Coordinates of C-alpha atoms and ligand atoms in Angstrom, one line a residue:
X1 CA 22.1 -11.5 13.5
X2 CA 21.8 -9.4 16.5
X3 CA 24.8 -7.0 18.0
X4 CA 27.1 -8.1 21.0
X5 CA 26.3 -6.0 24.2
X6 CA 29.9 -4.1 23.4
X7 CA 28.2 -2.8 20.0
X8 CA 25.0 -2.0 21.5
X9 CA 26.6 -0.2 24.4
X10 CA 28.8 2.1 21.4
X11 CA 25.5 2.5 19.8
X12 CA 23.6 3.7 22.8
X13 CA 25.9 6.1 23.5
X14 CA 26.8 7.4 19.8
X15 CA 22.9 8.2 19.4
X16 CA 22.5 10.3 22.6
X17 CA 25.0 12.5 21.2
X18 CA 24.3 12.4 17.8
X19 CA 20.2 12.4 18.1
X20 CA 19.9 14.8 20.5
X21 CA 16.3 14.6 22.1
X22 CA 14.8 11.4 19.9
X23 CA 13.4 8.7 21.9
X24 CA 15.7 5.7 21.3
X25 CA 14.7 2.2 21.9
X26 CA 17.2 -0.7 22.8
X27 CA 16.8 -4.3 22.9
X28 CA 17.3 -3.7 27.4
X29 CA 14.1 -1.3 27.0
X30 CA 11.1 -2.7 28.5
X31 CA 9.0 -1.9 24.9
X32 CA 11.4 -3.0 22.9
X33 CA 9.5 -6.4 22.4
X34 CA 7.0 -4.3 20.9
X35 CA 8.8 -1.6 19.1
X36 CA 10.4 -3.8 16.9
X37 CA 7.7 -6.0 15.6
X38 CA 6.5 -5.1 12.3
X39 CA 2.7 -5.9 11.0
X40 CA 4.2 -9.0 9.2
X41 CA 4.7 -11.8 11.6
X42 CA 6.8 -13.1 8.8
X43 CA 9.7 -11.0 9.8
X44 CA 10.9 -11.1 13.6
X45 CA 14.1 -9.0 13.5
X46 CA 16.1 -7.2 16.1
X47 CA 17.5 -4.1 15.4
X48 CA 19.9 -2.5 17.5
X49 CA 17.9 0.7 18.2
X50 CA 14.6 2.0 17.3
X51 CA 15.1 6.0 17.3
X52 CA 11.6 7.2 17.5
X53 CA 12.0 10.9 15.5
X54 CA 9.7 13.7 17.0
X55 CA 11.0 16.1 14.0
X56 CA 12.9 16.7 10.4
X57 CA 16.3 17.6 12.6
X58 CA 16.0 14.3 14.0
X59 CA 15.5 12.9 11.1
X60 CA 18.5 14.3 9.5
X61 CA 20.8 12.8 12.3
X62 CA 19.5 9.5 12.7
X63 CA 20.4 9.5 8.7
X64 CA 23.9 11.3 9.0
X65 CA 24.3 9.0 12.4
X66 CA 23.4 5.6 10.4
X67 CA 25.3 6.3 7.7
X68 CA 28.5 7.1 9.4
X69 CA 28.5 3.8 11.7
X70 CA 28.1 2.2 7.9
X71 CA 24.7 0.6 10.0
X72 CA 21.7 -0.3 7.8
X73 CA 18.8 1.4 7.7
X74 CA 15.1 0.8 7.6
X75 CA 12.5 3.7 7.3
X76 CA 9.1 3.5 9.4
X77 CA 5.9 4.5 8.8
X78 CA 2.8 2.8 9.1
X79 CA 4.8 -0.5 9.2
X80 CA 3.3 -2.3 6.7
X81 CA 5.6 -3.0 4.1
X82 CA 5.3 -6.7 3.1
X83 CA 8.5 -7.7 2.6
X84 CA 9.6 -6.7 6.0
X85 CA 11.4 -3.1 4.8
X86 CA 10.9 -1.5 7.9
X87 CA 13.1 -3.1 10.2
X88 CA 16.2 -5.3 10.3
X89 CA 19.1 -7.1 12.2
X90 CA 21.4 -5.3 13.7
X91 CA 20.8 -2.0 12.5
X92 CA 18.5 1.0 13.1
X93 CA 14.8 1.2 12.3
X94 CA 14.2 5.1 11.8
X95 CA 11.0 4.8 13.5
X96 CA 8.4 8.2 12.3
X97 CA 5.6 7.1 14.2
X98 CA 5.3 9.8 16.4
X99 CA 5.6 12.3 13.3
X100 CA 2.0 12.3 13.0
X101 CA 0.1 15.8 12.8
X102 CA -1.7 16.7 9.7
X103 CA -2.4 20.1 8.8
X104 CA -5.5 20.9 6.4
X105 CA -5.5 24.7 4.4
X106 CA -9.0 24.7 3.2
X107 CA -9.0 28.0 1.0
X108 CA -6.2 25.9 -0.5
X109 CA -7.6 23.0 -0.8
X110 CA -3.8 21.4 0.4
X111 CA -3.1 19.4 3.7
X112 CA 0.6 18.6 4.7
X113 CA 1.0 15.9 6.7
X114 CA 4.6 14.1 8.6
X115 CA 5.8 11.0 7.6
X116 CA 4.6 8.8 10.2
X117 CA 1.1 9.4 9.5
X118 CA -1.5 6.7 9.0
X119 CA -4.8 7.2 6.4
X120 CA -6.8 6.7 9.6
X121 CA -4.5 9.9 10.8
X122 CA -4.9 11.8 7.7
X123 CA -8.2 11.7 6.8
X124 CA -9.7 12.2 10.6
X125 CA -7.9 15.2 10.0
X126 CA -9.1 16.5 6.2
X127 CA -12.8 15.0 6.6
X128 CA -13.8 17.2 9.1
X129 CA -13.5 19.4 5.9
X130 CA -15.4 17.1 3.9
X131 CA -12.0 16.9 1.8
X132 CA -9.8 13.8 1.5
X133 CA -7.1 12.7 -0.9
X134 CA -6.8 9.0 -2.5
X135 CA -5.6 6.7 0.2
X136 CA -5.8 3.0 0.8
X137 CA -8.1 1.0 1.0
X138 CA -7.7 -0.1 4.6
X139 CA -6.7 2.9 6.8
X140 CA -3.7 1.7 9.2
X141 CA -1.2 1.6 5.9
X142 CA 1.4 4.7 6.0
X143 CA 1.1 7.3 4.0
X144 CA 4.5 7.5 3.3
X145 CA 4.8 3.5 2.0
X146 CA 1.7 4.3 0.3
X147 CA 1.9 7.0 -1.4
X148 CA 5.9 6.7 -2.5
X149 CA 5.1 2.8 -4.4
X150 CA 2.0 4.6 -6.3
X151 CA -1.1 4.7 -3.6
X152 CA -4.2 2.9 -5.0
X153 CA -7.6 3.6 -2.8
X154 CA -11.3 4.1 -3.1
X155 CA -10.8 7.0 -4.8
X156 CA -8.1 6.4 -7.5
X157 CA -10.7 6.4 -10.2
X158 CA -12.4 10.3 -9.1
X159 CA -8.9 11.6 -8.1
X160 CA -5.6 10.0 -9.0
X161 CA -3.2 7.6 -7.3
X162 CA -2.2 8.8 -4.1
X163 CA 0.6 10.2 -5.4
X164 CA -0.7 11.7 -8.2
X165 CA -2.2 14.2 -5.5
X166 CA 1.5 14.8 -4.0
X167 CA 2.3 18.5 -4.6
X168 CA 5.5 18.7 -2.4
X169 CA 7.5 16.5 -0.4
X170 CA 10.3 17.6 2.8
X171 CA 12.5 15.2 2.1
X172 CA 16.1 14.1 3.8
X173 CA 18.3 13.0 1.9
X174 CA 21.5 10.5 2.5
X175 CA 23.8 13.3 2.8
X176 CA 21.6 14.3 5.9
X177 CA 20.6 17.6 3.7
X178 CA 17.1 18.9 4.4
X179 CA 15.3 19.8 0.4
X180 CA 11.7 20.4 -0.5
X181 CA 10.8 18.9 -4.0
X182 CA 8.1 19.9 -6.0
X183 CA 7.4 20.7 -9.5
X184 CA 9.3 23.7 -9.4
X185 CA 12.3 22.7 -6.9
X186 CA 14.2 19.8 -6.7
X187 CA 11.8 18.3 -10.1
X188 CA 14.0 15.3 -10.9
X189 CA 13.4 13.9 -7.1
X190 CA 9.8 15.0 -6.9
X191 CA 9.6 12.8 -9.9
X192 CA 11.3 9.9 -8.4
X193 CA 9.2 10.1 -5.1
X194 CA 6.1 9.6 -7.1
X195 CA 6.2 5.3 -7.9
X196 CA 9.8 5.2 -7.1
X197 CA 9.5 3.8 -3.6
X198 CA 11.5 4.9 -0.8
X199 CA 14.6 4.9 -2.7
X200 CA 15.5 8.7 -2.2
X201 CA 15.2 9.8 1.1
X202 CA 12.9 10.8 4.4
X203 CA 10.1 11.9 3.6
X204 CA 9.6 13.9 6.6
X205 CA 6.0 15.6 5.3
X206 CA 4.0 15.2 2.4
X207 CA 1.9 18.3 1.0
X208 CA -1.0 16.6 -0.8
X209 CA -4.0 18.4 -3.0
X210 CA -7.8 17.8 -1.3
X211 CA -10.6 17.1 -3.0
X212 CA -14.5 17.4 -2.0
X213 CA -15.4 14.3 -0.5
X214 CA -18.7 15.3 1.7
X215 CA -20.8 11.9 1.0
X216 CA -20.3 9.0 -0.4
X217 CA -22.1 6.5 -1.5
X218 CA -20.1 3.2 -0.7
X219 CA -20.7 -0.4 0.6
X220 CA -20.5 -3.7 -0.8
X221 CA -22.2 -6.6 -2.3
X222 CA -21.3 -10.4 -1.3
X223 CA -22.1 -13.6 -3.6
X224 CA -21.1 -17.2 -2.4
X225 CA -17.9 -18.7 -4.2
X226 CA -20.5 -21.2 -6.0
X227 CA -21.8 -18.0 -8.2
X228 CA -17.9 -17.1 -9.2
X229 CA -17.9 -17.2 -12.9
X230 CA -20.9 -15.4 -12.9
X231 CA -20.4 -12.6 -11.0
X232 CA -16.9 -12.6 -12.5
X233 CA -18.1 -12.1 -15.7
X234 CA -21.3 -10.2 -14.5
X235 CA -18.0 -7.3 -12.8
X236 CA -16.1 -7.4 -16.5
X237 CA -19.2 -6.1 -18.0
X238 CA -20.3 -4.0 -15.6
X239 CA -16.6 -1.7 -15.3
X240 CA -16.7 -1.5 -19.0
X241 CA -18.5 1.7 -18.8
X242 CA -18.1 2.9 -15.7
X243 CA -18.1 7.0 -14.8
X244 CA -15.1 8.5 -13.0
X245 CA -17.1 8.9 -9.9
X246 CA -17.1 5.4 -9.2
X247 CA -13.5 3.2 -8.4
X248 CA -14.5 -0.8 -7.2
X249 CA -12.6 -3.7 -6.4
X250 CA -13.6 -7.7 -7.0
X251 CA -12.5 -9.1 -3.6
X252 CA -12.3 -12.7 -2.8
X253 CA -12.3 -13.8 0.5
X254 CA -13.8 -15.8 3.1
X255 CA -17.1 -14.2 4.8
X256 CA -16.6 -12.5 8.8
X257 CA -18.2 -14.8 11.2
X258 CA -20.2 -11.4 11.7
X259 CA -24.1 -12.0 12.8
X260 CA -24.7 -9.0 10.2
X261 CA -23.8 -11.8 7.3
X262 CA -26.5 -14.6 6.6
X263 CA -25.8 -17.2 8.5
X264 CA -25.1 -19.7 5.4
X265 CA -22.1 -17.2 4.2
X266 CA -20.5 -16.8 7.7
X267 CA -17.0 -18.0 7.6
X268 CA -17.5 -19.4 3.9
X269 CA -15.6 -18.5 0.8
X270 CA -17.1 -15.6 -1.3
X271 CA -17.1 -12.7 -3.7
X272 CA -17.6 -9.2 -2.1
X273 CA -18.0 -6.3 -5.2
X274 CA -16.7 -2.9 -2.9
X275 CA -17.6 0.4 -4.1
X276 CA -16.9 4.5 -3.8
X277 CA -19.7 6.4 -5.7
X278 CA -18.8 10.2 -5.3
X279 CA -22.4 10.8 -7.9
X280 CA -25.6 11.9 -6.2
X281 CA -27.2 9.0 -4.1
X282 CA -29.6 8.7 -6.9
X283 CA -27.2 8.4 -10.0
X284 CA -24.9 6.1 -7.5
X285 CA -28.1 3.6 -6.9
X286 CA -29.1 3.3 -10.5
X287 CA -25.1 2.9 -11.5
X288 CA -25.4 -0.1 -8.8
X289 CA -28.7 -1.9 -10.2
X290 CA -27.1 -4.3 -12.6
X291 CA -25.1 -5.9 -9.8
X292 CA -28.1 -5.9 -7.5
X293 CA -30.0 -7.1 -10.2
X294 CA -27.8 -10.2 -9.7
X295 CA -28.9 -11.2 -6.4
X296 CA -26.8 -11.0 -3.7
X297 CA -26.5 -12.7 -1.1
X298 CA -25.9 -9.5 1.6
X299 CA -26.0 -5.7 0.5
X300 CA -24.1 -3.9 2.6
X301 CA -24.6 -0.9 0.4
X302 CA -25.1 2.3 1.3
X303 CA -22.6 3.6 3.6
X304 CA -22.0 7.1 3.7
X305 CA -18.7 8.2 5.2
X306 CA -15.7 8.1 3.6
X307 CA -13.6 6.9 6.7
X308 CA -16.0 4.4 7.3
X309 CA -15.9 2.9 4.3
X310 CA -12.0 2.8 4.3
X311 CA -12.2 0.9 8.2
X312 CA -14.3 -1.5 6.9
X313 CA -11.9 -4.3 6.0
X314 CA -9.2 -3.1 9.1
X315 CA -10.6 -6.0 11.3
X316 CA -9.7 -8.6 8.4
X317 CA -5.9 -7.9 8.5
X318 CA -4.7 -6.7 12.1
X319 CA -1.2 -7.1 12.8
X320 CA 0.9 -10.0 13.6
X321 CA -0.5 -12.7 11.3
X322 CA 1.9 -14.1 8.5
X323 CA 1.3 -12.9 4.8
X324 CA 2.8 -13.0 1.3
X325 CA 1.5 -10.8 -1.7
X326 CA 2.1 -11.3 -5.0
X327 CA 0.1 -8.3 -7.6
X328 CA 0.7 -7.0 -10.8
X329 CA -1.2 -5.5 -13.3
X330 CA -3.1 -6.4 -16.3
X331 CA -5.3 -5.1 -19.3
X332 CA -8.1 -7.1 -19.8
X333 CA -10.3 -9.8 -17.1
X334 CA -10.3 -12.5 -19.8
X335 CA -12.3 -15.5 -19.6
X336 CA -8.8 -17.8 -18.8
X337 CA -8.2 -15.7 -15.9
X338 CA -11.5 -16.1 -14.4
X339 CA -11.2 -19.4 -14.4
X340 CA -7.2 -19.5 -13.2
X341 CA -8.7 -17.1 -10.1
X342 CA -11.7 -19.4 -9.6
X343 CA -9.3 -22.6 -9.5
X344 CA -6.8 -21.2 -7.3
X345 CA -9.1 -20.1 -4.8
X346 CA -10.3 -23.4 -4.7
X347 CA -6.9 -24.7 -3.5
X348 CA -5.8 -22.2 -1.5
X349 CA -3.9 -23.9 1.7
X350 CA -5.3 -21.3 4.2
X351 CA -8.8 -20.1 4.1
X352 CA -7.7 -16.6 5.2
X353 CA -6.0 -16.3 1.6
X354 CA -7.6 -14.4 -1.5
X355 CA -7.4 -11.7 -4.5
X356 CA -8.1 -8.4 -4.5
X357 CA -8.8 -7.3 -8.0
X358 CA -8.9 -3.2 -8.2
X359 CA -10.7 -1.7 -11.2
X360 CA -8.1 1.2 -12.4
X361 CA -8.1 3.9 -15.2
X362 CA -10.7 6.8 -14.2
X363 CA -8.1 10.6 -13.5
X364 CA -5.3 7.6 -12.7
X365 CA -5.0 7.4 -16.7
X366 CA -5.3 10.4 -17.7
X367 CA -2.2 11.4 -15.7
X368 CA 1.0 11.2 -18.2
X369 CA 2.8 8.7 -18.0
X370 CA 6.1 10.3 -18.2
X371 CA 5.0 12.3 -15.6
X372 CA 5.5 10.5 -12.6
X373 CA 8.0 7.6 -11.9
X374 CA 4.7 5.0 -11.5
X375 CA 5.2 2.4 -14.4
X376 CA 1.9 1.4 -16.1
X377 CA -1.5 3.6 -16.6
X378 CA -3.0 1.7 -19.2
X379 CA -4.2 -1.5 -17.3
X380 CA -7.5 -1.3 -16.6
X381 CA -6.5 -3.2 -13.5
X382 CA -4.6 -4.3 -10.3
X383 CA -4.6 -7.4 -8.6
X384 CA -3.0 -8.6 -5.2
X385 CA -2.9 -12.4 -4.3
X386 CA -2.9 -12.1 -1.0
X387 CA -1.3 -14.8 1.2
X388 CA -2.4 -14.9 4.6
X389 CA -2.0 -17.3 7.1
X390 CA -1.1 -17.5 11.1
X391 CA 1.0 -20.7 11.8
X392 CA 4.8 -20.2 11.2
X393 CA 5.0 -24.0 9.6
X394 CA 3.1 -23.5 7.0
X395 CA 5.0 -20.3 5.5
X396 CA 6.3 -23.1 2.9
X397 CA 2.6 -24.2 1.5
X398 CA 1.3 -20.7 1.8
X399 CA 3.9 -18.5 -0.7
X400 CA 4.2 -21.6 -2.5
X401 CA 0.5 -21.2 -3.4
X402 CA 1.0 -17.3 -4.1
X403 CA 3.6 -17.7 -6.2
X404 CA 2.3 -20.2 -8.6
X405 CA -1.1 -18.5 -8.5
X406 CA 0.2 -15.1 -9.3
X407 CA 2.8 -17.1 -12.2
X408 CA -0.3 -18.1 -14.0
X409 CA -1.7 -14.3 -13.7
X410 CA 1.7 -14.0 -15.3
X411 CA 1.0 -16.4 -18.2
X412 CA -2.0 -15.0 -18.7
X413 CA -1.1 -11.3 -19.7
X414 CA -0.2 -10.1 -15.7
X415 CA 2.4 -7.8 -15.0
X416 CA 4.2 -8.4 -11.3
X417 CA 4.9 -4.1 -11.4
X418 CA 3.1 -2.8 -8.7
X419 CA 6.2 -2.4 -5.9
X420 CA 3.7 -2.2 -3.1
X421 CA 2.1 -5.3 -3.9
X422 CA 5.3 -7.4 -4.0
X423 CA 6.6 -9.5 -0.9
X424 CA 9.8 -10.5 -2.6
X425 CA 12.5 -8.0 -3.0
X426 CA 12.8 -7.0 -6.1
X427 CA 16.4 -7.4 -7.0
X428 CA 18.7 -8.2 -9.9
X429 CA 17.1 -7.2 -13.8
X430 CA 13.6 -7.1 -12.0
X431 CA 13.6 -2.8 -11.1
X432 CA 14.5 -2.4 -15.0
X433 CA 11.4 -4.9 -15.8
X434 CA 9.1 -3.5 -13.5
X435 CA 9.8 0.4 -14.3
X436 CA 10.5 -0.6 -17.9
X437 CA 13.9 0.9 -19.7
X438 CA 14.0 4.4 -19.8
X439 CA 12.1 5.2 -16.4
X440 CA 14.2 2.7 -14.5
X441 CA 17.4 4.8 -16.2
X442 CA 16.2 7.8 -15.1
X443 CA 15.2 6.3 -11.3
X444 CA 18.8 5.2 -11.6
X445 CA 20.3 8.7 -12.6
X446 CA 18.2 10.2 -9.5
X447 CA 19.8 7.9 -6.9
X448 CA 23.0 8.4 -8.3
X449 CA 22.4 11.7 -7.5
X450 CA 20.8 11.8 -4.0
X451 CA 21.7 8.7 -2.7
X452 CA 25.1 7.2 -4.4
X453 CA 25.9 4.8 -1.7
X454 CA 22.8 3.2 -1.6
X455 CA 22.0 4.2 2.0
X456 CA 18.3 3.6 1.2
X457 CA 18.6 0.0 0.3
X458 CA 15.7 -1.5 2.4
X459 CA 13.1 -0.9 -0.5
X460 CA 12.2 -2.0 -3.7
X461 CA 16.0 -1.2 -4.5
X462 CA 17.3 1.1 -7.4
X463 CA 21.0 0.2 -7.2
X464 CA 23.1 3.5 -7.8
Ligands
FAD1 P1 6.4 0.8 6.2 O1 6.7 -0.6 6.5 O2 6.4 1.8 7.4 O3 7.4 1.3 5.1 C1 7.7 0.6 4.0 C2 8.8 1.3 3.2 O4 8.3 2.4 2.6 C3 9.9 1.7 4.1 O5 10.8 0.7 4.3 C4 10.5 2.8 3.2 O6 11.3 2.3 2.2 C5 9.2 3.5 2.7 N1 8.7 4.6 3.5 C6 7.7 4.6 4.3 N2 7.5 5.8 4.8 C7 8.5 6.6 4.3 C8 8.8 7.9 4.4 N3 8.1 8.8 5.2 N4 9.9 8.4 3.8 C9 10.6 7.6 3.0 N5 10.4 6.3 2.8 C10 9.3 5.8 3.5 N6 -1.1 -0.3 -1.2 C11 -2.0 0.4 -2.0 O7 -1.5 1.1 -2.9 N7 -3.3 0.5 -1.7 C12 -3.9 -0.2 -0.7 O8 -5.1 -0.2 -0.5 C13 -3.0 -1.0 0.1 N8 -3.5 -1.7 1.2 C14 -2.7 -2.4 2.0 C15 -3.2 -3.0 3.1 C16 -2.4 -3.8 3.9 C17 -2.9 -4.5 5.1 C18 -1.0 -3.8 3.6 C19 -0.1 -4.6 4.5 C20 -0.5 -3.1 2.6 C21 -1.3 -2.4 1.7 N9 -0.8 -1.7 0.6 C22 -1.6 -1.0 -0.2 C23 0.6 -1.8 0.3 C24 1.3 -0.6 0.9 O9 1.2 0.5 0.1 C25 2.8 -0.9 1.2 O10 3.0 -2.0 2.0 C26 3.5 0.3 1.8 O11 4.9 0.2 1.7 C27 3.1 0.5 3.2 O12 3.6 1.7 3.7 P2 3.9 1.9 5.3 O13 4.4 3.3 5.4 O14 2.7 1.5 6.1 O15 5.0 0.8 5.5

């Protein structure tokens, strides 16, 4: 429900005094149509001021201002949260897009980056270092979204989730304070802030460690759905012994009507195998051969730049379409799930739908797991069923379809306990079964601490 004009008037004027300087957007302001719409079409909600924050003092009043008025409060950053965090009725969206600059220490190796940023921000700014960090695996997703769930990306396997790379963190908290949280300073929150969600705070700037990333050697291979069980089980083997330097991901998904796809794949459904080799070219192509010795039916392999590798897929999931993603995690690609994937792609109601299946372990399992709030480092993977569709009407038919797909991953050894794969709020017992026991007591114990009235509740929510 929206606000009556009175409220919105009272609003208007309480954030001009109390956010001195930040832009603020009301539903009379000729962008407002566009400021409040989120990249899920699923969620068309109308805030009652979008206060675009140019800096961390801004920040820190929008927070002191929102919580005073007793408004809710959704934090922005790249927008892309599925289940429609990042904005709301009747309250204020904390908007951090123009937050945006990224600066990269080379003798370091460190960059520190402002909440609002994008991947396609970050690492224009670190590659022309040849550096990067792990980010997503499309590059419009926030950083701060991103990297505060977990942060999977095409180089989890060579260097960590994204937050494992997360060396500090400006972060406001409810009480409006300003702290930086590292190792070393405010350890129980730097914790949290790494697979806790946004549960804590702002995270005005992130401080992240770079690593060499001067060439890849990344692409991917695409097989028609009719070869599925093959390639399926061609991709179990084929991970089993895989180096560090490579991370991949199963993908299915229909083919781009693209004239660089042969003309019998366009627009049909397929598999697409997606790579990151950070080996020599040579060691990458010979690491390649027993999937090319498979036939396929395009090679899109080699691409070279990092960046371009992480744009590829943008085009596939602009904003303003309707979605619903359901992943998890799970140990082993058994034979039952192969054919579970196969037989719900068959049925899927909208031909835009898939799975993304991301091959994990690599640095990401070597972290400990006690060391980071992030729940599970021994599956050797992540999946996302990913709903996607356009027509408001069929919202029913389409997370209908997720749901009971990703319940038969579920049967089938899955765990749903990846937060930034989830469209449903997670509420209820579900935190304590995602984080398991003792790290959702200790998530609990930190929000007790530095948010008690549960400010931040537009999240994957740890209740005080
Ligand atoms: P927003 O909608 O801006 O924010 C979502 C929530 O994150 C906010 O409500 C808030 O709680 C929190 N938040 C965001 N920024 C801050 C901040 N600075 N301080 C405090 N809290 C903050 N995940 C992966 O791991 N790997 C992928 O490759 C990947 N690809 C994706 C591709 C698409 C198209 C989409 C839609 C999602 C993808 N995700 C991926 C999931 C993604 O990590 C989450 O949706 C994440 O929440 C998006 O972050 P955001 O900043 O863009 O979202």
């Amino acid at each position: 429900m929206g606000v009556t004009s009175y409220e919105a008037n009272q609003i208007a004027n309480a954030l001009a005094t109390s956010v001195p300087g930040a832009a603020v957007i009301l539903p009379e302001h000729p962008d407002y149509k566009t400021a409040r719409l989120v990249w899920n079409a699923c969620f068309d909600k109308r805030p009652a001021a979008i206060v675009r924050c140019q800096n961390t003092a801004q920040v820190a009043d929008t927070v002191r201002f929102a919580r005073k008025a007793g408004l809710l409060l959704s934090i922005r950053g790249g927008g892309h949260s599925l289940p429609g965090f990042s904005t709301n009725d009747g309250g204020i969206v904390l908007d951090l897009s123009p937050m945006r600059e990224v600066r990269v220490d080379t003798d370091a190796r460190t960059a520190t980056a402002q909440g609002g940023c994008t991947w396609a921000d970050y690492d224009a700014a670190t590659q022309q270092h040849g550096l990067a960090s792990t980010g997503g695996m499309l590059s419009g997703t926030g950083i701060g979204g991103l990297t505060l769930g977990g942060g999977i990306g095409w180089l989890t396997r060579q260097c960590g989730l994204a937050c494992d790379n997360l060396l500090g963190a400006e972060v406001v908290t409810a009480s409006g304070e300003v702290v930086w949280a590292s190792a070393s300073e405010e350890p129980d929150l730097f914790w949290g802030l790494r697979g806790g969600g946004g549960n804590f705070g702002v995270v005005t700037s992130f401080e992240f460690r770079l690593h060499p990333v001067q060439q890849i050697h990344g692409g991917f291979l695409v097989f028609p759905f009719d070869r599925a069980h093959e390639v399926c089980r061609a991709y179990r083997e084929f991970v089993v012994e895989l180096p560090d330097e490579l991370t991949t991901l199963l993908s299915f998904a229909n083919a781009p009507v693209d004239d660089s796809f042969p003309a019998e794949l366009r627009g049909q459904p397929a598999l697409f195998i997606g790579g990151c080799d950070l080996g020599s070219p040579p060691a990458a192509e010979e690491r390649l051969r027993p999937l090319r010795k498979l036939g396929p039916a395009a090679d899109f392999y080699p691409m070279t730049s990092y960046t371009d590798l992480q744009k590829a897929f943008d085009a596939e999931y602009p904003a303003g379409q309707r979605h619903y993603f359901k992943g998890g995690m799970v140990a082993q690609f058994t034979d039952e799930l192969i054919e579970a994937i196969i037989e719900h792609i068959r049925v899927r109601p909208s031909q835009m739908s898939g799975l993304d299946w991301h091959h994990m372990g690599g640095a990401c399992a070597r972290v400990p797991t006690e060391s980071t709030a992030f729940p599970d480092r021994s599956s050797a993977f992540i999946y996302n069923v990913l709903g996607n569709w356009i027509v408001g009407a069929e919202d029913e038919a389409n997370r209908d379809w997720a749901r009971r797909f990703a319940l038969d991953l579920e049967r089938l050894g899955g765990s749903a306990s990846y937060v930034n794969f989830l469209s449903e709020p997670v509420a209820g017992t579900r935190p304590r079964a995602v984080y398991g026991g003792p790290k959702h007591e200790r998530l609990t114990d930190v929000k007790r601490r530095y948010d008690p009235s549960n400010l931040f509740r537009l999240n994957q929510n740890i209740t005080p």
